[in-house]
Amino acid sequence: MIIEDFMPKVGESSIREEMIACLRTNPKTLPSMFFYDHHGSELFEMITNLEEYYPPKVEIPLLRSTAQKLKQELKDCDLVELGSGDCSKISVFLDEIPEEIRQTIVYYPVDVCKQAIEKSACNLQDTYPEMNIHGITADFLEHIEKIPAKRRRFFCFFGSTIGNLTEVQAMKFMTDLGKVMNNNDRLLLGVDMVKDIDIIEKAYNDSQGITAEFNKNILKVVNDHIETDFYPEEFEHVAFFNKKHSRIEMHLKAKKDLEVTSPFLKDQIVFKKDETIHTENSHKYTVDGINKMANAAGLSVESIFNDDKKWFSLVEMVK
Ligand code: AVJ
């Protein structure tokens, strides 16, 4: 097992600067990556178990059936997973692949989080001792060219993580990836599809309020970094489907006029009642949108694997 680190050390000061800059824009925003401190990751884990939060319930069986169909394509290739996290998705996929094929694979988990890479690579090596693992800590949005290209590569980007990117960012990501891919390299991209708006909105407004807690937790993360005095209970969780952009937007809405202070700021951060902080986008795709992304990236869509209801797609693209 090899682990390689390409992450530049992001200093605490650059995190602070980014938080402050985002709270100063109009409208105010916070990048969704700040959700995931320890508690935020626990809350997200709880979200994935919620009845209303359908994406993993649809994607996981789809990963199984798709692996069955693609297993021969994985022979002798470098399997590169972007945003591998805890490697739970790839495990579902690998379980369907015969050991004789797994032996020929080198698995490259790529993630920004060094601990996640170290821990999950070790766990995975225990589960699949026959497979070679080469973990990489990198931000695939910025260091995509660092990913080794010795053999034919099979890229995976699961979990509809691409949905968190804006249209412009997603297009840039796809074109960058298209450029580093060689002929016959493949990509298996997980995307959440447009469906009944009620179903989508319920997935982000669960009855137990876990998503609300997850959303508000970002204010505690901000308090931890820039010593602000945000009271999460002074904000309301708002999540709705924005038709124009085909995305769920999550916001935190001030319940009253309020001011927030930080020793890192000269002036207060002022909120008018009902003013919002935009905390997340989660884009939902159509087949048309998928084709546009593939075209922009110079890739062709080979197959789209779906569940019966076409709620989620695993899109296989090839260069
Ligand atoms: C991890 C980005 C796929 O957008 O559905 C879940 C995050 N936010 N509930 C998503 C999330 C609120 C999730 N992704």
PDB file of C-alpha atoms in Angstrom, residues 49-289:
ATOM      1  CA  ASN A  49     -29.910   6.698   6.868  1.00  0.00           C
ATOM      2  CA  LEU A  50     -33.042   8.858   6.689  1.00  0.00           C
ATOM      3  CA  GLU A  51     -36.160   7.470   5.055  1.00  0.00           C
ATOM      4  CA  GLU A  52     -36.637  10.658   2.974  1.00  0.00           C
ATOM      5  CA  TYR A  53     -33.035  10.924   1.793  1.00  0.00           C
ATOM      6  CA  TYR A  54     -33.331   8.683  -1.247  1.00  0.00           C
ATOM      7  CA  PRO A  55     -29.973   9.148  -3.096  1.00  0.00           C
ATOM      8  CA  PRO A  56     -27.911   6.435  -1.336  1.00  0.00           C
ATOM      9  CA  LYS A  57     -30.899   4.074  -1.288  1.00  0.00           C
ATOM     10  CA  VAL A  58     -31.004   4.244  -5.054  1.00  0.00           C
ATOM     11  CA  GLU A  59     -27.309   4.563  -5.817  1.00  0.00           C
ATOM     12  CA  ILE A  60     -26.063   1.614  -3.752  1.00  0.00           C
ATOM     13  CA  PRO A  61     -28.097  -1.140  -5.462  1.00  0.00           C
ATOM     14  CA  LEU A  62     -27.287   0.576  -8.764  1.00  0.00           C
ATOM     15  CA  LEU A  63     -23.562   0.354  -7.959  1.00  0.00           C
ATOM     16  CA  ARG A  64     -23.992  -3.411  -7.447  1.00  0.00           C
ATOM     17  CA  SER A  65     -25.827  -4.075 -10.685  1.00  0.00           C
ATOM     18  CA  THR A  66     -23.510  -1.799 -12.664  1.00  0.00           C
ATOM     19  CA  ALA A  67     -20.373  -3.477 -11.279  1.00  0.00           C
ATOM     20  CA  GLN A  68     -21.800  -6.794 -12.473  1.00  0.00           C
ATOM     21  CA  LYS A  69     -22.086  -5.371 -15.978  1.00  0.00           C
ATOM     22  CA  LEU A  70     -18.698  -3.620 -16.056  1.00  0.00           C
ATOM     23  CA  LYS A  71     -16.453  -6.113 -14.270  1.00  0.00           C
ATOM     24  CA  GLN A  72     -14.589  -7.222 -17.405  1.00  0.00           C
ATOM     25  CA  GLU A  73     -13.708  -3.605 -18.205  1.00  0.00           C
ATOM     26  CA  LEU A  74     -11.923  -3.346 -14.867  1.00  0.00           C
ATOM     27  CA  LYS A  75      -9.375  -6.008 -15.660  1.00  0.00           C
ATOM     28  CA  ASP A  76      -5.783  -4.670 -15.617  1.00  0.00           C
ATOM     29  CA  CYS A  77      -6.776  -1.099 -15.017  1.00  0.00           C
ATOM     30  CA  ASP A  78      -6.042   1.676 -12.583  1.00  0.00           C
ATOM     31  CA  LEU A  79      -9.261   2.373 -10.722  1.00  0.00           C
ATOM     32  CA  VAL A  80      -9.205   6.034  -9.689  1.00  0.00           C
ATOM     33  CA  GLU A  81     -11.922   7.211  -7.321  1.00  0.00           C
ATOM     34  CA  LEU A  82     -12.332  10.984  -6.978  1.00  0.00           C
ATOM     35  CA  GLY A  83     -13.637  12.075  -3.568  1.00  0.00           C
ATOM     36  CA  SER A  84     -13.345   8.573  -2.144  1.00  0.00           C
ATOM     37  CA  GLY A  85     -14.236   9.607   1.451  1.00  0.00           C
ATOM     38  CA  ASP A  86     -14.672   6.502   3.604  1.00  0.00           C
ATOM     39  CA  CYS A  87     -14.493   4.208   0.519  1.00  0.00           C
ATOM     40  CA  SER A  88     -17.924   2.760   1.331  1.00  0.00           C
ATOM     41  CA  LYS A  89     -19.193   3.247  -2.237  1.00  0.00           C
ATOM     42  CA  ILE A  90     -16.238   1.565  -3.925  1.00  0.00           C
ATOM     43  CA  SER A  91     -16.527  -1.363  -1.492  1.00  0.00           C
ATOM     44  CA  VAL A  92     -20.034  -2.038  -2.745  1.00  0.00           C
ATOM     45  CA  PHE A  93     -18.671  -1.939  -6.289  1.00  0.00           C
ATOM     46  CA  LEU A  94     -15.594  -4.102  -5.577  1.00  0.00           C
ATOM     47  CA  ASP A  95     -17.641  -6.754  -3.768  1.00  0.00           C
ATOM     48  CA  GLU A  96     -19.238  -7.622  -7.100  1.00  0.00           C
ATOM     49  CA  ILE A  97     -15.908  -8.028  -8.878  1.00  0.00           C
ATOM     50  CA  PRO A  98     -14.301 -11.477  -8.864  1.00  0.00           C
ATOM     51  CA  GLU A  99     -11.066 -11.816  -6.926  1.00  0.00           C
ATOM     52  CA  GLU A 100      -9.155 -12.771 -10.124  1.00  0.00           C
ATOM     53  CA  ILE A 101     -10.046  -9.382 -11.562  1.00  0.00           C
ATOM     54  CA  ARG A 102      -9.477  -7.461  -8.315  1.00  0.00           C
ATOM     55  CA  GLN A 103      -5.923  -8.868  -8.292  1.00  0.00           C
ATOM     56  CA  THR A 104      -5.184  -7.026 -11.534  1.00  0.00           C
ATOM     57  CA  ILE A 105      -6.505  -3.672 -10.317  1.00  0.00           C
ATOM     58  CA  VAL A 106      -4.609  -0.831  -8.689  1.00  0.00           C
ATOM     59  CA  TYR A 107      -7.092   1.247  -6.699  1.00  0.00           C
ATOM     60  CA  TYR A 108      -6.300   4.971  -6.309  1.00  0.00           C
ATOM     61  CA  PRO A 109      -8.560   6.671  -3.759  1.00  0.00           C
ATOM     62  CA  VAL A 110      -8.241  10.465  -4.141  1.00  0.00           C
ATOM     63  CA  ASP A 111      -9.523  12.759  -1.404  1.00  0.00           C
ATOM     64  CA  VAL A 112      -8.644  16.075   0.226  1.00  0.00           C
ATOM     65  CA  CYS A 113      -8.832  14.505   3.664  1.00  0.00           C
ATOM     66  CA  LYS A 114      -5.580  12.788   4.623  1.00  0.00           C
ATOM     67  CA  GLN A 115      -7.082  10.920   7.590  1.00  0.00           C
ATOM     68  CA  ALA A 116      -9.900   9.606   5.414  1.00  0.00           C
ATOM     69  CA  ILE A 117      -7.379   8.294   2.868  1.00  0.00           C
ATOM     70  CA  GLU A 118      -5.146   6.662   5.482  1.00  0.00           C
ATOM     71  CA  LYS A 119      -7.977   5.034   7.409  1.00  0.00           C
ATOM     72  CA  SER A 120     -10.021   3.869   4.444  1.00  0.00           C
ATOM     73  CA  ALA A 121      -6.993   2.595   2.495  1.00  0.00           C
ATOM     74  CA  CYS A 122      -6.011   0.444   5.497  1.00  0.00           C
ATOM     75  CA  ASN A 123      -9.534  -0.905   5.962  1.00  0.00           C
ATOM     76  CA  LEU A 124      -9.849  -1.648   2.281  1.00  0.00           C
ATOM     77  CA  GLN A 125      -6.489  -3.417   2.206  1.00  0.00           C
ATOM     78  CA  ASP A 126      -7.727  -5.711   5.011  1.00  0.00           C
ATOM     79  CA  THR A 127     -10.886  -6.495   3.065  1.00  0.00           C
ATOM     80  CA  TYR A 128      -9.124  -7.012  -0.285  1.00  0.00           C
ATOM     81  CA  PRO A 129      -5.560  -8.189   0.445  1.00  0.00           C
ATOM     82  CA  GLU A 130      -5.187  -9.227  -3.217  1.00  0.00           C
ATOM     83  CA  MET A 131      -5.683  -5.676  -4.528  1.00  0.00           C
ATOM     84  CA  ASN A 132      -3.007  -2.978  -4.835  1.00  0.00           C
ATOM     85  CA  ILE A 133      -3.924   0.323  -3.214  1.00  0.00           C
ATOM     86  CA  HIS A 134      -2.290   3.668  -3.881  1.00  0.00           C
ATOM     87  CA  GLY A 135      -3.946   6.469  -1.906  1.00  0.00           C
ATOM     88  CA  ILE A 136      -3.583  10.069  -3.008  1.00  0.00           C
ATOM     89  CA  THR A 137      -4.398  13.149  -0.962  1.00  0.00           C
ATOM     90  CA  ALA A 138      -5.201  15.882  -3.432  1.00  0.00           C
ATOM     91  CA  ASP A 139      -7.932  18.302  -4.375  1.00  0.00           C
ATOM     92  CA  PHE A 140      -9.057  16.780  -7.661  1.00  0.00           C
ATOM     93  CA  LEU A 141     -10.503  20.121  -8.734  1.00  0.00           C
ATOM     94  CA  GLU A 142      -6.998  21.574  -8.702  1.00  0.00           C
ATOM     95  CA  HIS A 143      -4.502  18.729  -8.972  1.00  0.00           C
ATOM     96  CA  ILE A 144      -6.148  16.402 -11.421  1.00  0.00           C
ATOM     97  CA  GLU A 145      -2.952  16.086 -13.457  1.00  0.00           C
ATOM     98  CA  LYS A 146      -1.149  14.575 -10.430  1.00  0.00           C
ATOM     99  CA  ILE A 147      -3.069  11.341 -10.802  1.00  0.00           C
ATOM    100  CA  PRO A 148      -0.740   8.706 -12.252  1.00  0.00           C
ATOM    101  CA  ALA A 149      -1.404   7.575 -15.831  1.00  0.00           C
ATOM    102  CA  LYS A 150       0.626   4.395 -16.202  1.00  0.00           C
ATOM    103  CA  ARG A 151      -2.130   2.106 -17.417  1.00  0.00           C
ATOM    104  CA  ARG A 152      -5.653   2.364 -18.733  1.00  0.00           C
ATOM    105  CA  ARG A 153      -7.672   4.216 -16.119  1.00  0.00           C
ATOM    106  CA  PHE A 154     -11.218   3.814 -14.914  1.00  0.00           C
ATOM    107  CA  PHE A 155     -12.315   6.965 -13.081  1.00  0.00           C
ATOM    108  CA  CYS A 156     -15.200   6.892 -10.603  1.00  0.00           C
ATOM    109  CA  PHE A 157     -16.970   9.902  -9.186  1.00  0.00           C
ATOM    110  CA  PHE A 158     -19.883   8.641  -7.127  1.00  0.00           C
ATOM    111  CA  GLY A 159     -22.435  10.092  -4.742  1.00  0.00           C
ATOM    112  CA  SER A 160     -23.571  12.929  -6.992  1.00  0.00           C
ATOM    113  CA  THR A 161     -20.760  14.967  -5.474  1.00  0.00           C
ATOM    114  CA  ILE A 162     -20.555  16.756  -8.834  1.00  0.00           C
ATOM    115  CA  GLY A 163     -23.999  18.133  -7.922  1.00  0.00           C
ATOM    116  CA  ASN A 164     -22.400  20.424  -5.338  1.00  0.00           C
ATOM    117  CA  LEU A 165     -20.541  22.287  -8.083  1.00  0.00           C
ATOM    118  CA  THR A 166     -22.170  25.202  -9.906  1.00  0.00           C
ATOM    119  CA  GLU A 167     -22.814  24.769 -13.636  1.00  0.00           C
ATOM    120  CA  VAL A 168     -19.619  26.681 -14.409  1.00  0.00           C
ATOM    121  CA  GLN A 169     -17.507  24.692 -11.931  1.00  0.00           C
ATOM    122  CA  ALA A 170     -18.940  21.374 -13.125  1.00  0.00           C
ATOM    123  CA  MET A 171     -18.166  22.237 -16.754  1.00  0.00           C
ATOM    124  CA  LYS A 172     -14.614  23.233 -15.818  1.00  0.00           C
ATOM    125  CA  PHE A 173     -14.143  20.048 -13.798  1.00  0.00           C
ATOM    126  CA  MET A 174     -15.392  17.915 -16.703  1.00  0.00           C
ATOM    127  CA  THR A 175     -13.207  19.659 -19.310  1.00  0.00           C
ATOM    128  CA  ASP A 176     -10.140  19.381 -17.035  1.00  0.00           C
ATOM    129  CA  LEU A 177     -10.845  15.700 -16.517  1.00  0.00           C
ATOM    130  CA  GLY A 178     -11.470  15.181 -20.238  1.00  0.00           C
ATOM    131  CA  LYS A 179      -8.062  16.708 -20.975  1.00  0.00           C
ATOM    132  CA  VAL A 180      -6.116  14.407 -18.648  1.00  0.00           C
ATOM    133  CA  MET A 181      -7.957  11.280 -19.782  1.00  0.00           C
ATOM    134  CA  ASN A 182      -6.247   9.149 -22.438  1.00  0.00           C
ATOM    135  CA  ASN A 183      -7.986   7.264 -25.220  1.00  0.00           C
ATOM    136  CA  ASN A 184      -9.966   4.348 -23.788  1.00  0.00           C
ATOM    137  CA  ASP A 185      -9.891   5.749 -20.252  1.00  0.00           C
ATOM    138  CA  ARG A 186     -13.380   5.642 -18.791  1.00  0.00           C
ATOM    139  CA  LEU A 187     -15.406   7.601 -16.272  1.00  0.00           C
ATOM    140  CA  LEU A 188     -18.312   6.338 -14.227  1.00  0.00           C
ATOM    141  CA  LEU A 189     -20.166   9.405 -12.941  1.00  0.00           C
ATOM    142  CA  GLY A 190     -22.955   9.268 -10.345  1.00  0.00           C
ATOM    143  CA  VAL A 191     -25.647  11.915 -10.823  1.00  0.00           C
ATOM    144  CA  ASP A 192     -28.973  12.522  -9.116  1.00  0.00           C
ATOM    145  CA  MET A 193     -31.720  13.012 -11.692  1.00  0.00           C
ATOM    146  CA  VAL A 194     -34.555  15.548 -11.904  1.00  0.00           C
ATOM    147  CA  LYS A 195     -37.728  13.981 -10.523  1.00  0.00           C
ATOM    148  CA  ASP A 196     -40.960  14.947  -8.759  1.00  0.00           C
ATOM    149  CA  ILE A 197     -40.084  18.184  -6.927  1.00  0.00           C
ATOM    150  CA  ASP A 198     -41.899  17.074  -3.795  1.00  0.00           C
ATOM    151  CA  ILE A 199     -39.664  14.018  -3.467  1.00  0.00           C
ATOM    152  CA  ILE A 200     -36.515  16.097  -3.963  1.00  0.00           C
ATOM    153  CA  GLU A 201     -37.588  18.779  -1.484  1.00  0.00           C
ATOM    154  CA  LYS A 202     -38.551  16.216   1.191  1.00  0.00           C
ATOM    155  CA  ALA A 203     -35.061  14.691   0.948  1.00  0.00           C
ATOM    156  CA  TYR A 204     -33.628  18.024   2.148  1.00  0.00           C
ATOM    157  CA  ASN A 205     -36.413  18.845   4.632  1.00  0.00           C
ATOM    158  CA  ASP A 206     -36.629  15.633   6.633  1.00  0.00           C
ATOM    159  CA  SER A 207     -39.260  15.289   9.353  1.00  0.00           C
ATOM    160  CA  GLN A 208     -36.672  14.651  12.089  1.00  0.00           C
ATOM    161  CA  GLY A 209     -34.858  17.910  11.306  1.00  0.00           C
ATOM    162  CA  ILE A 210     -31.469  16.241  10.848  1.00  0.00           C
ATOM    163  CA  THR A 211     -30.787  18.157   7.623  1.00  0.00           C
ATOM    164  CA  ALA A 212     -31.721  21.380   9.439  1.00  0.00           C
ATOM    165  CA  GLU A 213     -29.209  20.529  12.152  1.00  0.00           C
ATOM    166  CA  PHE A 214     -26.585  19.653   9.522  1.00  0.00           C
ATOM    167  CA  ASN A 215     -27.165  23.000   7.812  1.00  0.00           C
ATOM    168  CA  LYS A 216     -26.991  24.995  11.074  1.00  0.00           C
ATOM    169  CA  ASN A 217     -23.859  23.153  12.191  1.00  0.00           C
ATOM    170  CA  ILE A 218     -21.908  25.143   9.592  1.00  0.00           C
ATOM    171  CA  LEU A 219     -22.342  28.191  11.878  1.00  0.00           C
ATOM    172  CA  LYS A 220     -20.615  26.306  14.703  1.00  0.00           C
ATOM    173  CA  VAL A 221     -17.800  25.464  12.313  1.00  0.00           C
ATOM    174  CA  VAL A 222     -17.510  29.185  11.506  1.00  0.00           C
ATOM    175  CA  ASN A 223     -17.560  30.014  15.248  1.00  0.00           C
ATOM    176  CA  ASP A 224     -14.702  27.541  15.767  1.00  0.00           C
ATOM    177  CA  HIS A 225     -12.542  29.179  13.115  1.00  0.00           C
ATOM    178  CA  ILE A 226     -13.232  32.907  13.337  1.00  0.00           C
ATOM    179  CA  GLU A 227     -14.558  33.042  16.921  1.00  0.00           C
ATOM    180  CA  THR A 228     -17.851  34.551  15.841  1.00  0.00           C
ATOM    181  CA  ASP A 229     -20.879  34.468  18.120  1.00  0.00           C
ATOM    182  CA  PHE A 230     -23.398  32.886  15.773  1.00  0.00           C
ATOM    183  CA  TYR A 231     -26.346  31.317  17.591  1.00  0.00           C
ATOM    184  CA  PRO A 232     -27.555  28.592  15.201  1.00  0.00           C
ATOM    185  CA  GLU A 233     -31.041  28.665  16.771  1.00  0.00           C
ATOM    186  CA  GLU A 234     -31.430  32.253  15.490  1.00  0.00           C
ATOM    187  CA  PHE A 235     -31.458  30.880  11.951  1.00  0.00           C
ATOM    188  CA  GLU A 236     -34.015  28.830  10.083  1.00  0.00           C
ATOM    189  CA  HIS A 237     -33.124  25.970   7.738  1.00  0.00           C
ATOM    190  CA  VAL A 238     -34.478  26.614   4.239  1.00  0.00           C
ATOM    191  CA  ALA A 239     -34.148  24.128   1.368  1.00  0.00           C
ATOM    192  CA  PHE A 240     -36.039  24.383  -1.920  1.00  0.00           C
ATOM    193  CA  PHE A 241     -35.763  23.327  -5.538  1.00  0.00           C
ATOM    194  CA  ASN A 242     -34.619  26.150  -7.812  1.00  0.00           C
ATOM    195  CA  LYS A 243     -36.128  25.209 -11.174  1.00  0.00           C
ATOM    196  CA  LYS A 244     -34.105  27.639 -13.238  1.00  0.00           C
ATOM    197  CA  HIS A 245     -30.823  26.140 -12.045  1.00  0.00           C
ATOM    198  CA  SER A 246     -32.242  22.637 -11.565  1.00  0.00           C
ATOM    199  CA  ARG A 247     -30.851  22.425  -8.058  1.00  0.00           C
ATOM    200  CA  ILE A 248     -31.718  22.164  -4.412  1.00  0.00           C
ATOM    201  CA  GLU A 249     -30.490  25.244  -2.602  1.00  0.00           C
ATOM    202  CA  MET A 250     -29.906  25.245   1.121  1.00  0.00           C
ATOM    203  CA  HIS A 251     -29.916  28.511   3.001  1.00  0.00           C
ATOM    204  CA  LEU A 252     -29.869  29.706   6.604  1.00  0.00           C
ATOM    205  CA  LYS A 253     -32.374  32.500   7.175  1.00  0.00           C
ATOM    206  CA  ALA A 254     -32.037  35.008  10.044  1.00  0.00           C
ATOM    207  CA  LYS A 255     -35.156  34.893  12.242  1.00  0.00           C
ATOM    208  CA  LYS A 256     -34.610  38.533  13.306  1.00  0.00           C
ATOM    209  CA  ASP A 257     -32.263  41.478  12.765  1.00  0.00           C
ATOM    210  CA  LEU A 258     -28.962  40.499  14.286  1.00  0.00           C
ATOM    211  CA  GLU A 259     -25.270  41.284  14.446  1.00  0.00           C
ATOM    212  CA  VAL A 260     -22.375  38.906  14.699  1.00  0.00           C
ATOM    213  CA  THR A 261     -18.914  39.864  15.910  1.00  0.00           C
ATOM    214  CA  SER A 262     -15.478  38.332  15.509  1.00  0.00           C
ATOM    215  CA  PRO A 263     -12.064  39.346  16.875  1.00  0.00           C
ATOM    216  CA  PHE A 264     -10.850  38.898  13.280  1.00  0.00           C
ATOM    217  CA  LEU A 265     -13.214  41.607  12.015  1.00  0.00           C
ATOM    218  CA  LYS A 266     -13.287  45.346  12.543  1.00  0.00           C
ATOM    219  CA  ASP A 267     -17.005  45.631  11.803  1.00  0.00           C
ATOM    220  CA  GLN A 268     -19.897  43.432  12.770  1.00  0.00           C
ATOM    221  CA  ILE A 269     -21.569  41.139  10.281  1.00  0.00           C
ATOM    222  CA  VAL A 270     -25.073  42.540  10.037  1.00  0.00           C
ATOM    223  CA  PHE A 271     -28.177  40.498   9.197  1.00  0.00           C
ATOM    224  CA  LYS A 272     -31.593  41.914   8.426  1.00  0.00           C
ATOM    225  CA  LYS A 273     -34.527  39.701   9.460  1.00  0.00           C
ATOM    226  CA  ASP A 274     -35.069  37.073   6.689  1.00  0.00           C
ATOM    227  CA  GLU A 275     -31.620  37.643   5.215  1.00  0.00           C
ATOM    228  CA  THR A 276     -29.992  34.366   4.174  1.00  0.00           C
ATOM    229  CA  ILE A 277     -26.638  32.640   3.945  1.00  0.00           C
ATOM    230  CA  HIS A 278     -26.500  30.350   0.914  1.00  0.00           C
ATOM    231  CA  THR A 279     -24.789  27.189   2.161  1.00  0.00           C
ATOM    232  CA  GLU A 280     -25.235  24.537  -0.532  1.00  0.00           C
ATOM    233  CA  ASN A 281     -26.316  23.677  -4.064  1.00  0.00           C
ATOM    234  CA  SER A 282     -27.203  20.145  -5.053  1.00  0.00           C
ATOM    235  CA  HIS A 283     -27.811  19.936  -8.789  1.00  0.00           C
ATOM    236  CA  LYS A 284     -30.222  17.444 -10.309  1.00  0.00           C
ATOM    237  CA  TYR A 285     -29.555  16.388 -13.894  1.00  0.00           C
ATOM    238  CA  THR A 286     -31.416  15.448 -17.060  1.00  0.00           C
ATOM    239  CA  VAL A 287     -30.109  13.190 -19.832  1.00  0.00           C
ATOM    240  CA  ASP A 288     -29.721  16.351 -21.889  1.00  0.00           C
ATOM    241  CA  GLY A 289     -27.581  17.974 -19.202  1.00  0.00           C
TER     242      GLY A 289
END
